[in-house]
Every structure is written in C-alpha cells, then in structure tokens.
mmCIF file of C-alpha atoms in Angstrom:
data_model
loop_
_atom_site.group_PDB
_atom_site.id
_atom_site.type_symbol
_atom_site.label_atom_id
_atom_site.label_comp_id
_atom_site.label_asym_id
_atom_site.label_seq_id
_atom_site.Cartn_x
_atom_site.Cartn_y
_atom_site.Cartn_z
ATOM 1 C CA MET K 1 91.633 -174.538 -35.987
ATOM 2 C CA THR K 2 89.733 -173.203 -38.993
ATOM 3 C CA ARG K 3 86.860 -175.565 -38.238
ATOM 4 C CA LEU K 4 86.707 -174.310 -34.635
ATOM 5 C CA HIS K 5 86.291 -170.707 -35.758
ATOM 6 C CA GLU K 6 83.699 -171.703 -38.367
ATOM 7 C CA ILE K 7 81.553 -173.446 -35.757
ATOM 8 C CA VAL K 8 81.827 -170.539 -33.316
ATOM 9 C CA GLY K 9 80.758 -168.145 -36.088
ATOM 10 C CA GLU K 10 77.792 -170.340 -36.996
ATOM 11 C CA VAL K 11 76.602 -170.594 -33.404
ATOM 12 C CA PHE K 12 77.315 -167.115 -31.997
ATOM 13 C CA GLY K 13 77.440 -164.945 -35.112
ATOM 14 C CA ALA K 14 80.157 -163.106 -36.988
ATOM 15 C CA GLY K 15 81.118 -160.895 -34.043
ATOM 16 C CA ALA K 16 82.137 -163.803 -31.816
ATOM 17 C CA SER K 17 85.788 -164.701 -31.369
ATOM 18 C CA VAL K 18 87.782 -167.496 -29.752
ATOM 19 C CA SER K 19 89.991 -166.019 -27.032
ATOM 20 C CA PHE K 20 91.399 -169.375 -25.918
ATOM 21 C CA SER K 21 91.526 -172.887 -27.348
ATOM 22 C CA ALA K 22 93.357 -176.061 -26.342
ATOM 23 C CA ARG K 23 92.986 -179.639 -27.488
ATOM 24 C CA LEU K 24 92.439 -181.911 -24.504
ATOM 25 C CA PRO K 25 94.260 -185.242 -24.149
ATOM 26 C CA GLY K 26 92.508 -188.575 -24.496
ATOM 27 C CA GLY K 27 89.512 -189.377 -26.634
ATOM 28 C CA ALA K 28 90.875 -191.795 -29.209
ATOM 29 C CA SER K 29 87.773 -191.755 -31.423
ATOM 30 C CA ARG K 30 86.935 -188.024 -31.280
ATOM 31 C CA GLU K 31 88.758 -184.746 -30.740
ATOM 32 C CA THR K 32 87.914 -182.641 -27.701
ATOM 33 C CA TRP K 33 88.710 -178.919 -27.412
ATOM 34 C CA ALA K 34 88.345 -176.444 -24.565
ATOM 35 C CA LEU K 35 87.268 -173.023 -25.839
ATOM 36 C CA ASP K 36 86.646 -169.584 -24.426
ATOM 37 C CA VAL K 37 84.348 -167.586 -26.705
ATOM 38 C CA VAL K 38 83.804 -163.841 -26.398
ATOM 39 C CA THR K 39 80.527 -162.301 -27.626
ATOM 40 C CA GLY K 40 78.412 -159.177 -27.253
ATOM 41 C CA PRO K 41 78.698 -155.599 -28.515
ATOM 42 C CA GLU K 42 81.255 -154.732 -25.841
ATOM 43 C CA ARG K 43 82.818 -158.223 -25.999
ATOM 44 C CA HIS K 44 82.161 -158.674 -22.296
ATOM 45 C CA ALA K 45 80.253 -161.951 -22.497
ATOM 46 C CA ARG K 46 82.584 -164.923 -22.018
ATOM 47 C CA HIS K 47 81.468 -168.504 -22.646
ATOM 48 C CA GLU K 48 83.512 -171.467 -21.319
ATOM 49 C CA LEU K 49 82.796 -174.335 -23.690
ATOM 50 C CA ILE K 50 83.813 -177.796 -24.819
ATOM 51 C CA LEU K 51 83.789 -178.702 -28.512
ATOM 52 C CA ARG K 52 83.850 -182.318 -29.682
ATOM 53 C CA LEU K 53 84.708 -183.119 -33.291
ATOM 54 C CA ASP K 54 84.759 -186.337 -35.262
ATOM 55 C CA SER K 55 88.260 -187.767 -35.567
ATOM 56 C CA PRO K 56 89.529 -189.275 -38.837
ATOM 57 C CA GLY K 57 90.023 -193.016 -39.186
ATOM 58 C CA ALA K 58 87.543 -194.027 -36.478
ATOM 59 C CA VAL K 59 85.212 -195.991 -38.739
ATOM 60 C CA LEU K 60 85.375 -199.339 -36.954
ATOM 61 C CA GLU K 61 84.195 -198.120 -33.587
ATOM 62 C CA ALA K 62 82.158 -195.109 -34.684
ATOM 63 C CA GLY K 63 79.126 -194.625 -32.501
ATOM 64 C CA ALA K 64 76.173 -192.312 -32.813
ATOM 65 C CA PRO K 65 76.626 -189.110 -34.872
ATOM 66 C CA LEU K 66 77.385 -186.156 -32.666
ATOM 67 C CA ALA K 67 73.988 -184.605 -33.373
ATOM 68 C CA SER K 68 72.388 -187.795 -32.045
ATOM 69 C CA GLU K 69 74.697 -187.695 -29.038
ATOM 70 C CA ALA K 70 73.354 -184.226 -28.293
ATOM 71 C CA THR K 71 69.813 -185.627 -28.348
ATOM 72 C CA LEU K 72 70.868 -188.288 -25.867
ATOM 73 C CA MET K 73 72.442 -185.729 -23.545
ATOM 74 C CA ARG K 74 69.310 -183.607 -23.547
ATOM 75 C CA ALA K 75 67.219 -186.682 -22.721
ATOM 76 C CA ALA K 76 69.687 -187.635 -19.997
ATOM 77 C CA SER K 77 69.381 -184.216 -18.410
ATOM 78 C CA ALA K 78 65.594 -184.546 -18.416
ATOM 79 C CA ALA K 79 65.928 -187.947 -16.698
ATOM 80 C CA GLY K 80 68.079 -186.491 -13.935
ATOM 81 C CA VAL K 81 71.513 -187.537 -15.148
ATOM 82 C CA PRO K 82 74.218 -184.911 -14.546
ATOM 83 C CA VAL K 83 75.473 -183.831 -18.001
ATOM 84 C CA PRO K 84 76.905 -180.680 -19.591
ATOM 85 C CA ALA K 85 74.327 -178.412 -21.209
ATOM 86 C CA VAL K 86 74.281 -178.712 -25.002
ATOM 87 C CA VAL K 87 74.738 -175.305 -26.679
ATOM 88 C CA ALA K 88 74.636 -176.467 -30.310
ATOM 89 C CA ALA K 89 75.243 -179.579 -32.381
ATOM 90 C CA GLY K 90 75.743 -180.665 -35.982
ATOM 91 C CA GLU K 91 76.466 -183.938 -37.720
ATOM 92 C CA SER K 92 80.214 -183.616 -37.019
ATOM 93 C CA TYR K 93 80.349 -181.541 -33.841
ATOM 94 C CA ILE K 94 78.762 -180.881 -30.489
ATOM 95 C CA LEU K 95 79.295 -177.707 -28.473
ATOM 96 C CA MET K 96 78.520 -177.816 -24.757
ATOM 97 C CA THR K 97 79.152 -175.936 -21.544
ATOM 98 C CA ARG K 98 82.416 -176.625 -19.750
ATOM 99 C CA VAL K 99 81.895 -178.280 -16.362
ATOM 100 C CA ALA K 100 84.612 -177.678 -13.775
ATOM 101 C CA GLY K 101 86.222 -180.810 -12.404
ATOM 102 C CA GLU K 102 88.618 -183.657 -13.119
ATOM 103 C CA THR K 103 88.329 -186.548 -15.586
ATOM 104 C CA ILE K 104 91.788 -188.139 -15.232
ATOM 105 C CA PRO K 105 91.208 -191.322 -13.203
ATOM 106 C CA ARG K 106 94.598 -191.456 -11.508
ATOM 107 C CA LYS K 107 94.079 -187.974 -10.110
ATOM 108 C CA ILE K 108 90.538 -188.813 -9.007
ATOM 109 C CA LEU K 109 91.801 -191.948 -7.243
ATOM 110 C CA ARG K 110 94.923 -190.460 -5.653
ATOM 111 C CA ASP K 111 94.848 -186.675 -5.251
ATOM 112 C CA ASP K 112 93.954 -185.196 -1.869
ATOM 113 C CA ALA K 113 91.527 -182.802 -3.590
ATOM 114 C CA TYR K 114 89.166 -185.746 -4.229
ATOM 115 C CA ALA K 115 89.633 -187.614 -0.944
ATOM 116 C CA ALA K 116 86.174 -186.610 0.295
ATOM 117 C CA ALA K 117 84.569 -187.479 -3.054
ATOM 118 C CA ARG K 118 85.970 -190.981 -3.445
ATOM 119 C CA PRO K 119 83.736 -192.680 -0.830
ATOM 120 C CA LEU K 120 80.692 -191.149 -2.542
ATOM 121 C CA LEU K 121 81.399 -192.135 -6.132
ATOM 122 C CA ALA K 122 80.205 -195.757 -6.265
ATOM 123 C CA ALA K 123 76.778 -194.833 -4.894
ATOM 124 C CA GLN K 124 76.581 -191.757 -7.138
ATOM 125 C CA CYS K 125 77.346 -194.008 -10.108
ATOM 126 C CA GLY K 126 74.523 -196.322 -9.065
ATOM 127 C CA ARG K 127 72.045 -193.440 -8.936
ATOM 128 C CA ALA K 128 73.247 -192.017 -12.266
ATOM 129 C CA LEU K 129 72.930 -195.413 -13.952
ATOM 130 C CA ALA K 130 69.420 -195.901 -12.593
ATOM 131 C CA ALA K 131 68.491 -192.545 -14.156
ATOM 132 C CA ILE K 132 70.121 -193.480 -17.477
ATOM 133 C CA HIS K 133 68.151 -196.712 -17.604
ATOM 134 C CA ARG K 134 64.918 -194.715 -17.201
ATOM 135 C CA MET K 135 65.589 -192.704 -20.376
ATOM 136 C CA PRO K 136 63.031 -193.301 -23.162
ATOM 137 C CA PRO K 137 64.318 -195.539 -25.994
ATOM 138 C CA SER K 138 62.988 -192.936 -28.443
ATOM 139 C CA CYS K 139 66.047 -190.782 -27.649
ATOM 140 C CA LEU K 140 68.334 -193.296 -29.348
ATOM 141 C CA PRO K 141 69.431 -192.550 -32.937
ATOM 142 C CA GLN K 142 67.409 -195.477 -34.247
ATOM 143 C CA GLU K 143 64.833 -197.474 -32.360
ATOM 144 C CA GLU K 144 65.639 -201.076 -33.194
ATOM 145 C CA GLU K 145 65.906 -204.475 -31.607
ATOM 146 C CA ALA K 146 68.786 -204.868 -29.158
ATOM 147 C CA GLN K 147 71.778 -206.539 -30.800
ATOM 148 C CA ASP K 148 73.349 -209.744 -29.522
ATOM 149 C CA PRO K 149 76.508 -208.342 -27.907
ATOM 150 C CA LEU K 150 78.499 -211.564 -28.265
ATOM 151 C CA ARG K 151 77.711 -211.843 -31.969
ATOM 152 C CA ARG K 152 78.544 -208.173 -32.493
ATOM 153 C CA TRP K 153 81.984 -208.412 -30.909
ATOM 154 C CA ARG K 154 82.713 -211.774 -32.507
ATOM 155 C CA ASP K 155 82.012 -210.140 -35.861
ATOM 156 C CA VAL K 156 84.319 -207.237 -34.982
ATOM 157 C CA LEU K 157 87.105 -209.625 -33.997
ATOM 158 C CA ASP K 158 86.666 -211.570 -37.238
ATOM 159 C CA LEU K 159 86.763 -208.337 -39.235
ATOM 160 C CA LEU K 160 90.075 -207.348 -37.654
ATOM 161 C CA GLY K 161 91.700 -210.544 -38.925
ATOM 162 C CA GLU K 162 93.914 -210.898 -35.842
ATOM 163 C CA PRO K 163 94.318 -214.305 -34.126
ATOM 164 C CA HIS K 164 93.502 -214.111 -30.416
ATOM 165 C CA PRO K 165 92.734 -217.580 -28.994
ATOM 166 C CA VAL K 166 91.922 -216.235 -25.513
ATOM 167 C CA PHE K 167 89.245 -213.985 -26.953
ATOM 168 C CA GLU K 168 87.824 -216.920 -28.912
ATOM 169 C CA LEU K 169 87.755 -219.020 -25.742
ATOM 170 C CA ALA K 170 86.030 -216.228 -23.819
ATOM 171 C CA LEU K 171 83.399 -215.855 -26.527
ATOM 172 C CA ARG K 172 82.608 -219.576 -26.330
ATOM 173 C CA ARG K 173 82.535 -219.667 -22.527
ATOM 174 C CA LEU K 174 80.316 -216.594 -22.309
ATOM 175 C CA ALA K 175 77.944 -218.013 -24.920
ATOM 176 C CA ALA K 176 77.633 -221.238 -22.911
ATOM 177 C CA ASP K 177 76.954 -219.387 -19.641
ATOM 178 C CA ARG K 178 74.823 -216.511 -20.853
ATOM 179 C CA PRO K 179 72.389 -215.175 -18.221
ATOM 180 C CA ALA K 180 68.709 -215.117 -19.064
ATOM 181 C CA SER K 181 67.486 -211.547 -19.384
ATOM 182 C CA MET K 182 64.394 -210.035 -20.897
ATOM 183 C CA ARG K 183 65.173 -206.501 -19.721
ATOM 184 C CA ARG K 184 65.924 -203.818 -22.266
ATOM 185 C CA ALA K 185 66.770 -200.193 -21.583
ATOM 186 C CA VAL K 186 68.867 -197.331 -22.865
ATOM 187 C CA VAL K 187 72.455 -198.325 -22.093
ATOM 188 C CA HIS K 188 75.175 -195.649 -21.947
ATOM 189 C CA GLY K 189 77.737 -198.047 -23.413
ATOM 190 C CA ASP K 190 80.872 -196.456 -21.923
ATOM 191 C CA PHE K 191 80.020 -195.528 -18.326
ATOM 192 C CA ARG K 192 83.331 -195.709 -16.465
ATOM 193 C CA ASN K 193 85.987 -193.856 -14.530
ATOM 194 C CA GLY K 194 87.474 -191.572 -17.176
ATOM 195 C CA ASN K 195 84.130 -190.567 -18.654
ATOM 196 C CA LEU K 196 83.006 -188.809 -15.484
ATOM 197 C CA ILE K 197 83.721 -185.229 -14.417
ATOM 198 C CA VAL K 198 84.430 -185.335 -10.701
ATOM 199 C CA GLY K 199 84.740 -182.486 -8.223
ATOM 200 C CA PRO K 200 85.365 -182.454 -4.482
ATOM 201 C CA ASP K 201 81.648 -183.139 -4.077
ATOM 202 C CA GLY K 202 81.619 -186.134 -6.424
ATOM 203 C CA ILE K 203 80.200 -186.692 -9.914
ATOM 204 C CA ARG K 204 79.326 -183.486 -11.750
ATOM 205 C CA ALA K 205 78.772 -184.808 -15.267
ATOM 206 C CA VAL K 206 78.590 -188.015 -17.301
ATOM 207 C CA LEU K 207 80.402 -187.739 -20.648
ATOM 208 C CA ASP K 208 80.799 -189.599 -23.965
ATOM 209 C CA TRP K 209 77.358 -190.787 -25.035
ATOM 210 C CA GLU K 210 78.408 -191.942 -28.502
ATOM 211 C CA LEU K 211 78.003 -195.663 -27.757
ATOM 212 C CA ALA K 212 74.514 -195.492 -26.224
ATOM 213 C CA HIS K 213 72.221 -198.253 -27.439
ATOM 214 C CA LEU K 214 69.318 -200.497 -26.481
ATOM 215 C CA GLY K 215 70.478 -203.389 -24.329
ATOM 216 C CA ASP K 216 70.631 -205.077 -20.937
ATOM 217 C CA PRO K 217 71.209 -202.414 -18.267
ATOM 218 C CA LEU K 218 73.613 -204.748 -16.441
ATOM 219 C CA GLU K 219 75.998 -204.126 -19.329
ATOM 220 C CA ASP K 220 76.648 -200.645 -17.889
ATOM 221 C CA LEU K 221 77.207 -201.904 -14.349
ATOM 222 C CA GLY K 222 79.552 -204.656 -15.519
ATOM 223 C CA TRP K 223 81.546 -202.242 -17.706
ATOM 224 C CA LEU K 224 82.088 -199.890 -14.772
ATOM 225 C CA CYS K 225 83.623 -202.808 -12.840
ATOM 226 C CA VAL K 226 86.098 -203.888 -15.549
ATOM 227 C CA LYS K 227 89.643 -204.052 -14.164
ATOM 228 C CA ALA K 228 91.022 -201.562 -16.695
ATOM 229 C CA TRP K 229 88.896 -198.792 -15.138
ATOM 230 C CA ARG K 230 90.289 -199.430 -11.623
ATOM 231 C CA PHE K 231 93.679 -197.959 -12.585
ATOM 232 C CA GLY K 232 95.655 -200.000 -10.086
ATOM 233 C CA SER K 233 93.182 -199.752 -7.207
ATOM 234 C CA PRO K 234 91.948 -202.940 -5.487
ATOM 235 C CA LEU K 235 88.403 -201.553 -5.322
ATOM 236 C CA PRO K 236 86.296 -203.182 -8.056
ATOM 237 C CA VAL K 237 83.906 -200.344 -8.939
ATOM 238 C CA GLY K 238 85.923 -197.816 -10.910
ATOM 239 C CA GLY K 239 88.769 -198.103 -8.415
ATOM 240 C CA PHE K 240 86.748 -196.165 -5.841
ATOM 241 C CA GLY K 241 84.091 -198.456 -4.379
ATOM 242 C CA ALA K 242 82.669 -201.887 -3.620
ATOM 243 C CA TYR K 243 80.092 -203.864 -5.573
ATOM 244 C CA GLU K 244 77.497 -203.552 -2.812
ATOM 245 C CA GLU K 245 77.782 -199.754 -2.720
ATOM 246 C CA LEU K 246 77.011 -199.614 -6.440
ATOM 247 C CA ILE K 247 74.234 -202.205 -6.355
ATOM 248 C CA ASP K 248 72.491 -200.887 -3.250
ATOM 249 C CA ALA K 249 72.385 -197.322 -4.586
ATOM 250 C CA TYR K 250 71.262 -198.497 -8.034
ATOM 251 C CA GLU K 251 68.376 -200.522 -6.633
ATOM 252 C CA ALA K 252 67.380 -197.799 -4.148
ATOM 253 C CA ALA K 253 67.226 -195.266 -7.001
ATOM 254 C CA GLY K 254 64.770 -197.380 -8.962
ATOM 255 C CA GLY K 255 67.060 -199.733 -10.846
ATOM 256 C CA HIS K 256 65.816 -203.306 -11.148
ATOM 257 C CA PRO K 257 67.225 -205.902 -8.730
ATOM 258 C CA VAL K 258 70.759 -206.908 -9.730
ATOM 259 C CA ASP K 259 71.556 -210.584 -10.179
ATOM 260 C CA ARG K 260 75.158 -210.978 -8.923
ATOM 261 C CA ASP K 261 75.979 -213.872 -11.261
ATOM 262 C CA ALA K 262 74.676 -211.908 -14.230
ATOM 263 C CA LEU K 263 76.744 -208.893 -13.157
ATOM 264 C CA CYS K 264 79.848 -211.126 -13.079
ATOM 265 C CA TRP K 265 79.018 -212.318 -16.619
ATOM 266 C CA TRP K 266 78.769 -208.732 -17.851
ATOM 267 C CA GLU K 267 82.016 -207.768 -16.125
ATOM 268 C CA THR K 268 83.760 -210.665 -17.906
ATOM 269 C CA PHE K 269 82.144 -209.608 -21.163
ATOM 270 C CA GLY K 270 83.449 -206.078 -20.529
ATOM 271 C CA VAL K 271 87.025 -207.307 -20.196
ATOM 272 C CA LEU K 272 86.633 -209.186 -23.497
ATOM 273 C CA LYS K 273 85.109 -206.144 -25.189
ATOM 274 C CA TRP K 274 87.892 -203.850 -23.992
ATOM 275 C CA GLY K 275 90.508 -206.318 -25.204
ATOM 276 C CA ILE K 276 88.983 -206.329 -28.691
ATOM 277 C CA ILE K 277 88.733 -202.525 -28.657
ATOM 278 C CA CYS K 278 92.460 -202.392 -27.829
ATOM 279 C CA VAL K 279 93.134 -204.419 -30.967
ATOM 280 C CA MET K 280 90.874 -202.091 -32.966
ATOM 281 C CA GLN K 281 92.649 -198.956 -31.760
ATOM 282 C CA THR K 282 96.067 -200.387 -32.480
ATOM 283 C CA MET K 283 94.998 -201.377 -36.000
ATOM 284 C CA ARG K 284 93.911 -197.785 -36.640
ATOM 285 C CA HIS K 285 97.516 -196.761 -36.053
ATOM 286 C CA LEU K 286 99.191 -199.681 -37.835
ATOM 287 C CA ARG K 287 96.917 -199.506 -40.886
ATOM 288 C CA GLY K 288 97.204 -195.750 -41.243
ATOM 289 C CA GLY K 289 93.717 -194.693 -40.214
ATOM 290 C CA ALA K 290 95.114 -192.358 -37.550
ATOM 291 C CA ARG K 291 98.834 -192.415 -36.807
ATOM 292 C CA SER K 292 99.172 -191.971 -33.066
ATOM 293 C CA VAL K 293 101.578 -193.002 -30.321
ATOM 294 C CA GLU K 294 98.580 -193.172 -27.978
ATOM 295 C CA LEU K 295 96.790 -195.656 -30.226
ATOM 296 C CA ALA K 296 99.961 -197.699 -30.715
ATOM 297 C CA ALA K 297 100.540 -197.875 -26.950
ATOM 298 C CA ILE K 298 97.046 -199.266 -26.412
ATOM 299 C CA GLY K 299 98.281 -202.401 -28.176
ATOM 300 C CA ARG K 300 100.133 -203.570 -25.094
ATOM 301 C CA ARG K 301 96.828 -203.644 -23.226
ATOM 302 C CA VAL K 302 95.674 -206.566 -25.366
ATOM 303 C CA CYS K 303 97.781 -209.141 -23.519
ATOM 304 C CA GLU K 304 96.763 -207.673 -20.144
ATOM 305 C CA ASN K 305 93.115 -208.296 -20.982
ATOM 306 C CA GLU K 306 93.891 -211.798 -22.217
ATOM 307 C CA TRP K 307 95.550 -212.569 -18.876
ATOM 308 C CA ASP K 308 92.637 -211.104 -16.918
ATOM 309 C CA LEU K 309 90.158 -213.134 -18.959
ATOM 310 C CA LEU K 310 92.025 -216.382 -18.318
ATOM 311 C CA ARG K 311 91.923 -215.719 -14.580
ATOM 312 C CA MET K 312 88.243 -214.797 -14.636
ATOM 313 C CA LEU K 313 87.297 -217.808 -16.731
ATOM 314 C CA ARG K 314 88.974 -220.033 -14.134
ATOM 315 C CA GLY K 315 86.794 -218.463 -11.477
ATOM 316 C CA LYS K 316 89.643 -216.630 -9.769
ATOM 317 C CA PRO K 317 89.419 -212.963 -8.813
ATOM 318 C CA VAL K 318 91.473 -210.550 -10.893
ATOM 319 C CA ALA K 319 94.338 -209.188 -8.790
ATOM 320 C CA PRO K 320 94.904 -205.401 -8.758
ATOM 321 C CA ALA K 321 97.590 -204.050 -11.064
#
C-alpha cells in the first residue's frame, strides 16, 4: 500500500489522495490494483485508475518492463487498437485509466449482460489483431531479430528441469512440420479471452502487453484459439466464435491472408506453450518465488495440455471441456 501512495504522490502531487484501492484477482506475473484518486484544491476531481506493479518471483516469464509496456500501449492506440489511456509509467509500474467492462471469461461467455456482445467478439478480435500487426517494430523495447519460438520454449522447458515427454514429442513434431513464413510483425504475445475488457457492445480494451515481441502474426491468431481460452465452450475462437469469423475480419481489416494449416500449427504451438507456462507458474510456488494457491492450482493444467496435445498431434479435434 505504501508503494501505491508513493506513485500517486509522484504523479498527481502531494495534495492527491487515494480514496479507494482494491487488488484485482488474476495476473500471476504482475499485481493489478483499482484506484480512485482525488485531486484539486477542493478535492472534487476524481480519477478512476488501474495501477500495475511488478510481482516478486516472476523472473522466468518476465516480459517487457512496464515503462516499455506503456510505450507499446501508446503505439497501439495510435494504430487504432482499443487500449486504456496511459497516465504515467515507470520501470516498475504503469498507471492507466480504468475502462468499464468485464475481463472474467466465464462471465463474458455466460452472463446475459454480454449476450449481444458475444456474436461480435471474434470479428472484433480479427480487426484488433490486424491493427496490432500494423504497429511499427520501433515501439518494441528492443528492435532485434525475431526469435525461434520452438528453440525458446525448448530452452525454457530444459531450464525448468521437469520431465514432460509429451512436450518433448510436441516440440519434435512441430519442428518437423513447421510452416514456411517470412512475415514479421509486432505480435501481442498474449491476445486471448481474459486479456480483453468487454462491455455489452463488445471489446473495449486490449490488456497485458508485457509479452509483445517481433514474430509471425499468426502466433497471435493461434494463441487466441488455444483450448484453454475457450473456458468450456465448443467455439474455437476464445469460446465465442468460429475460425472463419476471425479470419474473415482479420483479412478484411488489412491482415495478410491466413494459411489455415499454418494457423493450426500455431494453435498447436500455443497449447504446448501454455503447458510449459503452467509448469513455470507452479515452480514459482514450489520453489518459493511466490507462494500462491493460484499458482499451485495451475499445476493441474499441465496434464490437461498434455492430453490436448496428444489429440491434436493425432490429427483429432480437441473436444470441449
């Protein structure tokens, strides 16, 4: 709490005060707080804000510094991506406007309040992703050559020191069937149901830019279609839409033509990546980096991803949960 008040004082001056604060659930790698800040000589000005802070013990999966994430969000806004407005940022925090809406996927997929929005979301995701992939690479923290994603996640798995034969098999199969691609663009890195603020009218903001990097834009589309982000729905795109809705809107908004086989490869890669991340998060808890029931519970997701990968590698569709 002391850090919250320090940041508010730095940004708004000594006369500002926090009239409300609450830590929001979720966000295993960073803390997220909702704040109401009161400013002005008569203390009449009220600012509804979100503060994100670095979380301890998140070294393995740390993404861009929060100051760099703020740069990305500003570039995203300029490209036409719906994002919260950045108020201020430092190396360990980012302060932004609070956008009204829902981020909890099960509510988005089931509550009556979002019934009218659900048929719109897959196409809105396609348009948002096309805008993201138009962002200039100069907005990334470091302009560098795109990394080999298979090598990167193989290295992460090796570093964890945990035996997972299914993941090893998936790495080999994906390496043998890698699609040819010369395209490179800014990739969000975690575009999925759960990182979107949704209102009755659909997507209002895209969140969590910490994993943005230079890569194949199909990585974002495949990640959105990973089974984990369907939350029990049979619909493959985030649990709210069909592949064609996403692809058609993406291409119509200026995204390059989508190769369906390559998209399937990236979806399979996404399941593998999420499985390895589940191991990473669990190790943070077990090895004392950040003791958390939430992180420990993620461990049971590892076997779910292994099962999904085995089905996908056999060419069978993944059944809904």
